Amino acid sequence: MAKLSAGLLLYRIGRANSLEVLIVHMGGPFWAKKDAQGWSIPKGEYDDGEDPLVVAEREFSEELGRPSPGGETLALDVLKQPSGKKITAFARQGEFDASNIESNTFEMEWPRGSGKLAEFPEVDRAEWYDIDTARVKLVKGQVPFLDRLIEALKERNVKFSLASTVAEPPNQVSLF
């Protein structure tokens, strides 16, 4: 049977009406130096029969150290990953201080083959990113959740921009 996972994608309408999402960088030595495709929706595995939304809420709290903000929850459905894992995702609008997280931890043998166990945070940081940046940072199998979020917001007539909130450098004119 395929592994099941559920997560909560928090979003906000930020500066310049830009749609932004909260994603987390995966912890541990395998992800330490990986930025592009090293980020995820806060999520975790669950057993068949558990309520995916309850799991998504629990995993958000475990990975970020605080509960998610309340509010209307949008179902983003299920995506099957190349590994066979099925991820059920939900989205919710809200604010969250990403600069102050406290993730749960896991143990693994490190360095590999050393026989020594080391403890690592499941998530080592969280950040708000505009959609274009999030597309680059998220693991490839989760990127379609961004498109599903955009479509769900459009269906609800939510006004937002997909433009990046990062200021472009000023045009420089050569004097030569």
mmCIF file of N, CA and C in Angstrom, residues 2 10 30-31 38 40 50 71 91 97 112 116 142 145 147 164:
data_model
loop_
_atom_site.group_PDB
_atom_site.id
_atom_site.type_symbol
_atom_site.label_atom_id
_atom_site.label_comp_id
_atom_site.label_asym_id
_atom_site.label_seq_id
_atom_site.Cartn_x
_atom_site.Cartn_y
_atom_site.Cartn_z
ATOM 1 N N ALA A 2 0.479 2.236 -0.742
ATOM 2 C CA ALA A 2 1.233 3.491 -0.858
ATOM 3 C C ALA A 2 1.217 4.242 0.466
ATOM 4 N N LEU A 10 -0.007 27.260 3.826
ATOM 5 C CA LEU A 10 -0.493 28.557 4.267
ATOM 6 C C LEU A 10 -0.195 29.585 3.182
ATOM 7 N N PHE A 30 21.097 15.465 4.340
ATOM 8 C CA PHE A 30 20.861 15.294 2.904
ATOM 9 C C PHE A 30 20.365 16.580 2.245
ATOM 10 N N TRP A 31 19.700 17.425 3.010
ATOM 11 C CA TRP A 31 19.091 18.641 2.470
ATOM 12 C C TRP A 31 19.876 19.901 2.819
ATOM 13 N N GLY A 38 14.550 21.719 -2.452
ATOM 14 C CA GLY A 38 14.843 21.239 -1.113
ATOM 15 C C GLY A 38 13.810 21.694 -0.090
ATOM 16 N N SER A 40 9.466 22.084 1.077
ATOM 17 C CA SER A 40 8.241 21.291 1.079
ATOM 18 C C SER A 40 7.098 22.075 1.715
ATOM 19 N N GLU A 50 -7.122 7.706 9.160
ATOM 20 C CA GLU A 50 -6.987 8.989 9.852
ATOM 21 C C GLU A 50 -7.535 10.099 8.957
ATOM 22 N N GLY A 71 -9.184 29.372 10.128
ATOM 23 C CA GLY A 71 -9.808 29.992 8.972
ATOM 24 C C GLY A 71 -10.346 28.962 8.007
ATOM 25 N N ALA A 91 -5.134 24.190 1.849
ATOM 26 C CA ALA A 91 -4.587 25.546 1.895
ATOM 27 C C ALA A 91 -5.455 26.389 2.821
ATOM 28 N N ASP A 97 4.599 33.892 11.736
ATOM 29 C CA ASP A 97 5.961 34.395 11.855
ATOM 30 C C ASP A 97 6.937 33.260 11.542
ATOM 31 N N ARG A 112 27.122 8.469 7.814
ATOM 32 C CA ARG A 112 26.670 7.169 7.354
ATOM 33 C C ARG A 112 27.779 6.130 7.570
ATOM 34 N N LYS A 116 27.113 5.924 14.751
ATOM 35 C CA LYS A 116 26.699 6.973 15.692
ATOM 36 C C LYS A 116 25.366 7.572 15.263
ATOM 37 N N GLN A 142 5.494 18.494 -5.581
ATOM 38 C CA GLN A 142 4.521 19.317 -4.865
ATOM 39 C C GLN A 142 4.149 20.597 -5.608
ATOM 40 N N PHE A 145 0.530 21.672 -6.497
ATOM 41 C CA PHE A 145 -0.340 22.244 -5.464
ATOM 42 C C PHE A 145 -0.413 23.765 -5.588
ATOM 43 N N ASP A 147 -0.454 25.463 -8.434
ATOM 44 C CA ASP A 147 -1.448 25.714 -9.484
ATOM 45 C C ASP A 147 -2.863 25.472 -8.976
ATOM 46 N N SER A 164 6.289 38.864 -8.802
ATOM 47 C CA SER A 164 7.252 38.726 -7.720
ATOM 48 C C SER A 164 7.270 39.994 -6.875
#
